[in-house]
Amino acid sequence: MAETRIVRIRESVLRENRVQASILRKRLAASGVVMVNLMSSPGSGKTSIILHTIAALRERFRIAVIEADIDSTVDADKMIAAGVPAVQIETGGFCHVDAAMAQAAIQELPLNTLDVLFLENVGNLICTAQHDTGAHVNVAILSVPEGDDKPLKYPVMFQAADVVIVNKTDYMAIAEFDINAVRQRIAVLNQAVTILPVSCRSGEGIADWIEWLTARITSVAGNR
Ligand SMILES: Nc1nc2c(ncn2[C@@H]2O[C@H](COP(=O)(O)OP(=O)(O)OP(=O)(O)O)[C@@H](O)[C@H]2O)c(=O)[nH]1
Ligand SMILES: [Mg+2]
């Protein structure tokens, strides 16, 4: 009997994407630009974190933002209103940004006038973590109302992250959320990751995030 042949398209697509992402990462570094990719479920606080970060770092770094959503320019409009260049990727149904999409968006930006490029990925805790975008820094945001079990259910996101922001800590008092359990669950998946509790509402922890990010941007920029 003839043997069934399996065509592993998914693996080859992901491999091809990793190659493209690696080329893009080097190209950005050569241009002196550090790309920071923010990933989370819808509504966890990606846009809020970026807006706080722009306010804190705009005097020090020249910043632009790539926004990605299935539809709409809502978040890109907020960035432009904040006074930074922004482009919107409308993914047309795709639930993540890949290196080719990031590359296409970057072509719309004045790369040689930038130091830091934020990429707000599509709100999704699964596919985004599986696709290398070419970013130098990968940020996962978990918000308190989502629950402390997310590292158990979506491990790839927490493996892919350099830093996990636990946002909306102002909900901690009313939500059943065990931050120590989150720390232990993430530690099993990724021992190199930094975990930063933050509230975009109260401002708690924002200074720690800015300090961590500034050190990482400086380190990436210094290693190019
Ligand atoms: N209470 C509280 N609300 C917050 C905090 N951070 C963000 N929010 C609110 O949560 C909602 C979603 O925040 P966004 O920053 O738009 O979240 P997002 O991840 O960019 O959402 P999508 O782009 O739709 O995936 C908004 O109403 C924010 O004002 C926080 O720390 N505490
Ligand atoms: Mg957003």
PDB file of C-alpha atoms and ligand atoms in Angstrom:
ATOM      1  CA  MET A   1       0.000   0.000   0.000  1.00  0.00           C
ATOM      2  CA  ALA A   2       1.306   3.458  -0.883  1.00  0.00           C
ATOM      3  CA  GLU A   3       2.520   5.456   2.088  1.00  0.00           C
ATOM      4  CA  THR A   4       0.566   8.593   2.955  1.00  0.00           C
ATOM      5  CA  ARG A   5       2.721  11.681   2.474  1.00  0.00           C
ATOM      6  CA  ILE A   6       2.379  14.532   4.919  1.00  0.00           C
ATOM      7  CA  VAL A   7       3.111  18.041   3.672  1.00  0.00           C
ATOM      8  CA  ARG A   8       4.186  20.086   6.663  1.00  0.00           C
ATOM      9  CA  ILE A   9       3.325  23.535   5.305  1.00  0.00           C
ATOM     10  CA  ARG A  10       2.972  25.113   8.725  1.00  0.00           C
ATOM     11  CA  GLU A  11       6.551  24.275   9.786  1.00  0.00           C
ATOM     12  CA  SER A  12       8.024  25.513   6.530  1.00  0.00           C
ATOM     13  CA  VAL A  13       6.011  28.755   6.663  1.00  0.00           C
ATOM     14  CA  LEU A  14       7.189  29.389  10.222  1.00  0.00           C
ATOM     15  CA  ARG A  15      10.794  28.572   9.254  1.00  0.00           C
ATOM     16  CA  GLU A  16      10.633  30.946   6.285  1.00  0.00           C
ATOM     17  CA  ASN A  17       9.213  33.641   8.575  1.00  0.00           C
ATOM     18  CA  ARG A  18      12.068  33.170  11.079  1.00  0.00           C
ATOM     19  CA  VAL A  19      14.600  33.730   8.285  1.00  0.00           C
ATOM     20  CA  GLN A  20      12.836  36.921   7.153  1.00  0.00           C
ATOM     21  CA  ALA A  21      12.543  38.112  10.762  1.00  0.00           C
ATOM     22  CA  SER A  22      16.229  37.605  11.364  1.00  0.00           C
ATOM     23  CA  ILE A  23      17.109  39.656   8.262  1.00  0.00           C
ATOM     24  CA  LEU A  24      14.731  42.432   9.343  1.00  0.00           C
ATOM     25  CA  ARG A  25      16.157  42.471  12.900  1.00  0.00           C
ATOM     26  CA  LYS A  26      19.674  42.959  11.516  1.00  0.00           C
ATOM     27  CA  ARG A  27      18.505  45.638   9.085  1.00  0.00           C
ATOM     28  CA  LEU A  28      16.798  47.591  11.874  1.00  0.00           C
ATOM     29  CA  ALA A  29      19.846  47.301  14.117  1.00  0.00           C
ATOM     30  CA  ALA A  30      22.089  48.527  11.300  1.00  0.00           C
ATOM     31  CA  SER A  31      19.790  51.565  10.986  1.00  0.00           C
ATOM     32  CA  GLY A  32      20.040  52.186  14.741  1.00  0.00           C
ATOM     33  CA  VAL A  33      16.395  51.251  15.418  1.00  0.00           C
ATOM     34  CA  VAL A  34      15.267  48.982  18.261  1.00  0.00           C
ATOM     35  CA  MET A  35      11.889  47.317  17.631  1.00  0.00           C
ATOM     36  CA  VAL A  36       9.701  46.430  20.623  1.00  0.00           C
ATOM     37  CA  ASN A  37       6.799  44.023  20.018  1.00  0.00           C
ATOM     38  CA  LEU A  38       3.880  44.137  22.472  1.00  0.00           C
ATOM     39  CA  MET A  39       1.608  41.094  22.629  1.00  0.00           C
ATOM     40  CA  SER A  40      -1.479  40.321  24.718  1.00  0.00           C
ATOM     41  CA  SER A  41      -5.137  39.399  24.576  1.00  0.00           C
ATOM     42  CA  PRO A  42      -7.538  42.118  23.404  1.00  0.00           C
ATOM     43  CA  GLY A  43      -7.915  44.896  25.951  1.00  0.00           C
ATOM     44  CA  SER A  44      -5.036  43.957  28.309  1.00  0.00           C
ATOM     45  CA  GLY A  45      -3.427  47.364  27.919  1.00  0.00           C
ATOM     46  CA  LYS A  46      -1.009  47.380  24.944  1.00  0.00           C
ATOM     47  CA  THR A  47      -2.090  50.829  23.722  1.00  0.00           C
ATOM     48  CA  SER A  48      -2.161  52.218  27.277  1.00  0.00           C
ATOM     49  CA  ILE A  49       1.378  50.959  27.987  1.00  0.00           C
ATOM     50  CA  ILE A  50       2.698  52.411  24.704  1.00  0.00           C
ATOM     51  CA  LEU A  51       1.107  55.812  25.449  1.00  0.00           C
ATOM     52  CA  HIS A  52       2.675  55.879  28.950  1.00  0.00           C
ATOM     53  CA  THR A  53       6.025  54.875  27.438  1.00  0.00           C
ATOM     54  CA  ILE A  54       5.901  57.579  24.763  1.00  0.00           C
ATOM     55  CA  ALA A  55       5.182  60.182  27.458  1.00  0.00           C
ATOM     56  CA  ALA A  56       8.149  58.981  29.518  1.00  0.00           C
ATOM     57  CA  LEU A  57      10.711  58.477  26.751  1.00  0.00           C
ATOM     58  CA  ARG A  58       9.903  60.957  23.978  1.00  0.00           C
ATOM     59  CA  GLU A  59      12.578  63.423  25.122  1.00  0.00           C
ATOM     60  CA  ARG A  60      15.231  60.697  25.080  1.00  0.00           C
ATOM     61  CA  PHE A  61      14.336  58.620  21.998  1.00  0.00           C
ATOM     62  CA  ARG A  62      12.746  59.316  18.616  1.00  0.00           C
ATOM     63  CA  ILE A  63       9.730  57.013  18.628  1.00  0.00           C
ATOM     64  CA  ALA A  64       7.267  55.637  16.064  1.00  0.00           C
ATOM     65  CA  VAL A  65       4.543  53.013  16.312  1.00  0.00           C
ATOM     66  CA  ILE A  66       3.191  50.264  14.079  1.00  0.00           C
ATOM     67  CA  GLU A  67      -0.354  49.288  15.025  1.00  0.00           C
ATOM     68  CA  ALA A  68      -1.871  46.000  13.892  1.00  0.00           C
ATOM     69  CA  ASP A  69      -5.521  45.053  13.995  1.00  0.00           C
ATOM     70  CA  ILE A  70      -7.876  42.961  11.921  1.00  0.00           C
ATOM     71  CA  ASP A  71      -9.674  46.212  11.110  1.00  0.00           C
ATOM     72  CA  SER A  72      -9.820  49.924  12.067  1.00  0.00           C
ATOM     73  CA  THR A  73      -7.275  52.685  12.705  1.00  0.00           C
ATOM     74  CA  VAL A  74      -8.457  53.394  16.260  1.00  0.00           C
ATOM     75  CA  ASP A  75      -5.114  52.759  17.975  1.00  0.00           C
ATOM     76  CA  ALA A  76      -2.956  54.376  15.242  1.00  0.00           C
ATOM     77  CA  ASP A  77      -5.132  57.488  15.529  1.00  0.00           C
ATOM     78  CA  LYS A  78      -4.350  57.600  19.288  1.00  0.00           C
ATOM     79  CA  MET A  79      -0.613  57.447  18.562  1.00  0.00           C
ATOM     80  CA  ILE A  80      -0.820  60.218  15.974  1.00  0.00           C
ATOM     81  CA  ALA A  81      -2.835  62.289  18.463  1.00  0.00           C
ATOM     82  CA  ALA A  82       0.021  61.702  20.944  1.00  0.00           C
ATOM     83  CA  GLY A  83       2.369  63.248  18.377  1.00  0.00           C
ATOM     84  CA  VAL A  84       4.353  60.263  17.090  1.00  0.00           C
ATOM     85  CA  PRO A  85       4.484  58.826  13.558  1.00  0.00           C
ATOM     86  CA  ALA A  86       2.260  55.756  13.292  1.00  0.00           C
ATOM     87  CA  VAL A  87       1.157  53.307  10.629  1.00  0.00           C
ATOM     88  CA  GLN A  88      -1.700  50.845  10.823  1.00  0.00           C
ATOM     89  CA  ILE A  89      -1.474  47.302   9.513  1.00  0.00           C
ATOM     90  CA  GLU A  90      -4.944  45.990   8.740  1.00  0.00           C
ATOM     91  CA  THR A  91      -4.302  42.264   8.743  1.00  0.00           C
ATOM     92  CA  GLY A  92      -7.554  41.449   6.940  1.00  0.00           C
ATOM     93  CA  GLY A  93      -8.389  38.583   9.274  1.00  0.00           C
ATOM     94  CA  PHE A  94      -4.911  37.377  10.226  1.00  0.00           C
ATOM     95  CA  CYS A  95      -4.571  37.136  14.004  1.00  0.00           C
ATOM     96  CA  HIS A  96      -0.855  38.025  14.178  1.00  0.00           C
ATOM     97  CA  VAL A  97       1.889  40.118  12.574  1.00  0.00           C
ATOM     98  CA  ASP A  98       4.649  38.265  10.752  1.00  0.00           C
ATOM     99  CA  ALA A  99       7.994  39.558   9.495  1.00  0.00           C
ATOM    100  CA  ALA A 100       6.673  40.360   6.002  1.00  0.00           C
ATOM    101  CA  MET A 101       3.856  42.502   7.432  1.00  0.00           C
ATOM    102  CA  ALA A 102       6.265  44.305   9.772  1.00  0.00           C
ATOM    103  CA  GLN A 103       8.642  44.901   6.845  1.00  0.00           C
ATOM    104  CA  ALA A 104       5.813  46.367   4.714  1.00  0.00           C
ATOM    105  CA  ALA A 105       4.778  48.734   7.517  1.00  0.00           C
ATOM    106  CA  ILE A 106       8.363  49.824   8.179  1.00  0.00           C
ATOM    107  CA  GLN A 107       8.652  50.970   4.555  1.00  0.00           C
ATOM    108  CA  GLU A 108       6.021  53.608   5.380  1.00  0.00           C
ATOM    109  CA  LEU A 109       8.127  55.055   8.222  1.00  0.00           C
ATOM    110  CA  PRO A 110      11.153  57.403   8.186  1.00  0.00           C
ATOM    111  CA  LEU A 111      13.496  54.727   9.588  1.00  0.00           C
ATOM    112  CA  ASN A 112      16.631  56.887   9.539  1.00  0.00           C
ATOM    113  CA  THR A 113      14.986  59.419  11.879  1.00  0.00           C
ATOM    114  CA  LEU A 114      13.988  56.868  14.547  1.00  0.00           C
ATOM    115  CA  ASP A 115      15.525  55.222  17.617  1.00  0.00           C
ATOM    116  CA  VAL A 116      12.648  53.069  18.871  1.00  0.00           C
ATOM    117  CA  LEU A 117       9.791  51.441  16.994  1.00  0.00           C
ATOM    118  CA  PHE A 118       6.888  49.960  18.937  1.00  0.00           C
ATOM    119  CA  LEU A 119       4.803  47.265  17.296  1.00  0.00           C
ATOM    120  CA  GLU A 120       1.388  46.777  18.886  1.00  0.00           C
ATOM    121  CA  ASN A 121       0.520  43.287  17.738  1.00  0.00           C
ATOM    122  CA  VAL A 122      -3.019  42.008  17.130  1.00  0.00           C
ATOM    123  CA  GLY A 123      -4.879  41.236  20.368  1.00  0.00           C
ATOM    124  CA  ASN A 124      -4.268  37.493  20.576  1.00  0.00           C
ATOM    125  CA  LEU A 125      -2.446  35.300  23.092  1.00  0.00           C
ATOM    126  CA  ILE A 126      -1.680  32.387  20.755  1.00  0.00           C
ATOM    127  CA  CYS A 127      -0.658  33.151  17.136  1.00  0.00           C
ATOM    128  CA  THR A 128       1.270  36.324  17.938  1.00  0.00           C
ATOM    129  CA  ALA A 129       3.751  34.397  20.083  1.00  0.00           C
ATOM    130  CA  GLN A 130       4.370  31.873  17.300  1.00  0.00           C
ATOM    131  CA  HIS A 131       5.427  34.428  14.694  1.00  0.00           C
ATOM    132  CA  ASP A 132       8.773  36.201  14.971  1.00  0.00           C
ATOM    133  CA  THR A 133       8.210  39.794  13.805  1.00  0.00           C
ATOM    134  CA  GLY A 134      11.867  40.813  13.670  1.00  0.00           C
ATOM    135  CA  ALA A 135      11.577  42.685  16.973  1.00  0.00           C
ATOM    136  CA  HIS A 136      14.554  42.929  19.345  1.00  0.00           C
ATOM    137  CA  VAL A 137      12.375  42.973  22.460  1.00  0.00           C
ATOM    138  CA  ASN A 138       9.230  40.904  23.030  1.00  0.00           C
ATOM    139  CA  VAL A 139       6.772  42.090  25.658  1.00  0.00           C
ATOM    140  CA  ALA A 140       3.810  40.017  26.888  1.00  0.00           C
ATOM    141  CA  ILE A 141       1.068  41.771  28.838  1.00  0.00           C
ATOM    142  CA  LEU A 142      -1.239  39.829  31.131  1.00  0.00           C
ATOM    143  CA  SER A 143      -3.950  41.847  32.832  1.00  0.00           C
ATOM    144  CA  VAL A 144      -5.329  40.945  36.241  1.00  0.00           C
ATOM    145  CA  PRO A 145      -8.989  40.474  35.142  1.00  0.00           C
ATOM    146  CA  GLU A 146      -7.871  37.741  32.700  1.00  0.00           C
ATOM    147  CA  GLY A 147      -6.900  35.472  35.590  1.00  0.00           C
ATOM    148  CA  ASP A 148      -3.706  33.979  36.995  1.00  0.00           C
ATOM    149  CA  ASP A 149      -4.070  30.705  35.077  1.00  0.00           C
ATOM    150  CA  LYS A 150      -3.016  32.141  31.699  1.00  0.00           C
ATOM    151  CA  PRO A 151       0.623  30.930  31.845  1.00  0.00           C
ATOM    152  CA  LEU A 152      -0.759  27.390  32.224  1.00  0.00           C
ATOM    153  CA  LYS A 153      -3.137  27.720  29.267  1.00  0.00           C
ATOM    154  CA  TYR A 154      -1.025  29.805  26.868  1.00  0.00           C
ATOM    155  CA  PRO A 155       2.577  28.744  27.596  1.00  0.00           C
ATOM    156  CA  VAL A 156       4.078  29.779  24.241  1.00  0.00           C
ATOM    157  CA  MET A 157       3.383  33.461  24.927  1.00  0.00           C
ATOM    158  CA  PHE A 158       5.280  33.341  28.197  1.00  0.00           C
ATOM    159  CA  GLN A 159       8.156  31.405  26.615  1.00  0.00           C
ATOM    160  CA  ALA A 160       8.490  33.995  23.824  1.00  0.00           C
ATOM    161  CA  ALA A 161       8.559  37.017  26.152  1.00  0.00           C
ATOM    162  CA  ASP A 162      11.607  38.911  27.436  1.00  0.00           C
ATOM    163  CA  VAL A 163       9.389  40.687  29.928  1.00  0.00           C
ATOM    164  CA  VAL A 164       5.858  40.078  31.220  1.00  0.00           C
ATOM    165  CA  ILE A 165       3.897  43.132  32.337  1.00  0.00           C
ATOM    166  CA  VAL A 166       1.122  42.189  34.759  1.00  0.00           C
ATOM    167  CA  ASN A 167      -1.173  45.146  34.061  1.00  0.00           C
ATOM    168  CA  LYS A 168      -4.286  46.464  35.828  1.00  0.00           C
ATOM    169  CA  THR A 169      -2.930  45.742  39.311  1.00  0.00           C
ATOM    170  CA  ASP A 170      -5.548  48.252  40.521  1.00  0.00           C
ATOM    171  CA  TYR A 171      -8.011  45.332  40.067  1.00  0.00           C
ATOM    172  CA  MET A 172      -5.953  43.109  42.381  1.00  0.00           C
ATOM    173  CA  ALA A 173      -8.115  43.844  45.426  1.00  0.00           C
ATOM    174  CA  ILE A 174     -11.355  42.781  43.735  1.00  0.00           C
ATOM    175  CA  ALA A 175     -10.087  39.996  41.459  1.00  0.00           C
ATOM    176  CA  GLU A 176      -8.946  36.588  42.645  1.00  0.00           C
ATOM    177  CA  PHE A 177      -5.462  36.859  41.238  1.00  0.00           C
ATOM    178  CA  ASP A 178      -2.418  35.254  42.849  1.00  0.00           C
ATOM    179  CA  ILE A 179       0.676  37.078  41.558  1.00  0.00           C
ATOM    180  CA  ASN A 180       3.016  34.615  43.295  1.00  0.00           C
ATOM    181  CA  ALA A 181       1.320  31.750  41.458  1.00  0.00           C
ATOM    182  CA  VAL A 182       1.826  33.675  38.196  1.00  0.00           C
ATOM    183  CA  ARG A 183       5.510  34.132  39.000  1.00  0.00           C
ATOM    184  CA  GLN A 184       5.924  30.415  39.713  1.00  0.00           C
ATOM    185  CA  ARG A 185       3.999  29.359  36.601  1.00  0.00           C
ATOM    186  CA  ILE A 186       6.066  31.635  34.355  1.00  0.00           C
ATOM    187  CA  ALA A 187       9.340  30.540  35.997  1.00  0.00           C
ATOM    188  CA  VAL A 188       8.642  26.953  34.918  1.00  0.00           C
ATOM    189  CA  LEU A 189       8.370  28.148  31.303  1.00  0.00           C
ATOM    190  CA  ASN A 190      11.014  30.859  31.113  1.00  0.00           C
ATOM    191  CA  GLN A 191      13.692  31.510  33.714  1.00  0.00           C
ATOM    192  CA  ALA A 192      15.165  34.520  31.899  1.00  0.00           C
ATOM    193  CA  VAL A 193      11.978  36.586  31.886  1.00  0.00           C
ATOM    194  CA  THR A 194      11.384  39.698  34.011  1.00  0.00           C
ATOM    195  CA  ILE A 195       7.914  40.141  35.557  1.00  0.00           C
ATOM    196  CA  LEU A 196       6.717  43.686  36.214  1.00  0.00           C
ATOM    197  CA  PRO A 197       3.407  44.490  37.995  1.00  0.00           C
ATOM    198  CA  VAL A 198       1.960  47.705  36.537  1.00  0.00           C
ATOM    199  CA  SER A 199      -1.204  49.782  36.620  1.00  0.00           C
ATOM    200  CA  CYS A 200      -1.790  52.178  33.763  1.00  0.00           C
ATOM    201  CA  ARG A 201      -4.658  53.569  35.842  1.00  0.00           C
ATOM    202  CA  SER A 202      -2.733  54.418  39.048  1.00  0.00           C
ATOM    203  CA  GLY A 203       0.743  54.636  37.493  1.00  0.00           C
ATOM    204  CA  GLU A 204       2.103  51.958  39.865  1.00  0.00           C
ATOM    205  CA  GLY A 205       5.088  50.146  38.360  1.00  0.00           C
ATOM    206  CA  ILE A 206       5.359  52.350  35.256  1.00  0.00           C
ATOM    207  CA  ALA A 207       8.737  53.712  36.425  1.00  0.00           C
ATOM    208  CA  ASP A 208      10.083  50.139  36.804  1.00  0.00           C
ATOM    209  CA  TRP A 209       8.919  49.301  33.263  1.00  0.00           C
ATOM    210  CA  ILE A 210      10.528  52.470  31.843  1.00  0.00           C
ATOM    211  CA  GLU A 211      13.778  51.666  33.650  1.00  0.00           C
ATOM    212  CA  TRP A 212      13.766  48.052  32.376  1.00  0.00           C
ATOM    213  CA  LEU A 213      12.960  49.110  28.793  1.00  0.00           C
ATOM    214  CA  THR A 214      15.528  51.912  28.711  1.00  0.00           C
ATOM    215  CA  ALA A 215      18.251  49.486  29.822  1.00  0.00           C
ATOM    216  CA  ARG A 216      17.184  46.957  27.175  1.00  0.00           C
ATOM    217  CA  ILE A 217      17.026  49.573  24.369  1.00  0.00           C
ATOM    218  CA  THR A 218      20.473  50.854  25.342  1.00  0.00           C
ATOM    219  CA  SER A 219      21.849  47.323  25.417  1.00  0.00           C
ATOM    220  CA  VAL A 220      20.429  46.370  21.988  1.00  0.00           C
ATOM    221  CA  ALA A 221      21.554  49.658  20.444  1.00  0.00           C
ATOM    222  CA  GLY A 222      25.042  49.210  21.935  1.00  0.00           C
ATOM    223  CA  ASN A 223      25.420  45.689  20.524  1.00  0.00           C
ATOM    224  CA  ARG A 224      24.727  46.493  16.910  1.00  0.00           C
TER     225      ARG A 224
HETATM  226  N1  LIG B   1      -8.423  49.761  35.522  1.00  0.00           N
HETATM  227  C1  LIG B   1      -7.496  49.759  34.583  1.00  0.00           C
HETATM  228  N2  LIG B   1      -7.850  49.874  33.273  1.00  0.00           N
HETATM  229  C2  LIG B   1      -6.864  49.857  32.348  1.00  0.00           C
HETATM  230  C3  LIG B   1      -5.493  49.700  32.668  1.00  0.00           C
HETATM  231  N3  LIG B   1      -4.779  49.680  31.525  1.00  0.00           N
HETATM  232  C4  LIG B   1      -5.662  49.835  30.520  1.00  0.00           C
HETATM  233  N4  LIG B   1      -6.932  49.940  31.023  1.00  0.00           N
HETATM  234  C5  LIG B   1      -8.172  50.094  30.256  1.00  0.00           C
HETATM  235  O1  LIG B   1      -8.413  48.879  29.579  1.00  0.00           O
HETATM  236  C6  LIG B   1      -9.035  49.139  28.311  1.00  0.00           C
HETATM  237  C7  LIG B   1      -8.210  48.503  27.192  1.00  0.00           C
HETATM  238  O2  LIG B   1      -6.924  49.118  27.196  1.00  0.00           O
HETATM  239  P1  LIG B   1      -6.057  49.219  25.864  1.00  0.00           P
HETATM  240  O3  LIG B   1      -4.774  49.871  26.240  1.00  0.00           O
HETATM  241  O4  LIG B   1      -6.862  49.819  24.776  1.00  0.00           O
HETATM  242  O5  LIG B   1      -5.831  47.676  25.566  1.00  0.00           O
HETATM  243  P2  LIG B   1      -5.231  47.004  24.242  1.00  0.00           P
HETATM  244  O6  LIG B   1      -4.475  45.788  24.680  1.00  0.00           O
HETATM  245  O7  LIG B   1      -4.477  48.006  23.474  1.00  0.00           O
HETATM  246  O8  LIG B   1      -6.546  46.572  23.471  1.00  0.00           O
HETATM  247  P3  LIG B   1      -6.653  46.032  21.926  1.00  0.00           P
HETATM  248  O9  LIG B   1      -5.798  46.922  21.093  1.00  0.00           O
HETATM  249  O10 LIG B   1      -8.113  46.181  21.625  1.00  0.00           O
HETATM  250  O11 LIG B   1      -6.211  44.618  21.956  1.00  0.00           O
HETATM  251  C8  LIG B   1      -9.140  50.650  28.200  1.00  0.00           C
HETATM  252  O12 LIG B   1     -10.426  51.037  28.618  1.00  0.00           O
HETATM  253  C9  LIG B   1      -8.079  51.159  29.169  1.00  0.00           C
HETATM  254  O13 LIG B   1      -8.370  52.444  29.696  1.00  0.00           O
HETATM  255  C10 LIG B   1      -5.153  49.583  34.059  1.00  0.00           C
HETATM  256  O14 LIG B   1      -3.999  49.422  34.457  1.00  0.00           O
HETATM  257  N5  LIG B   1      -6.196  49.586  34.948  1.00  0.00           N
HETATM  258 MG    MG B   2      -4.732  48.598  21.477  1.00  0.00          MG
END
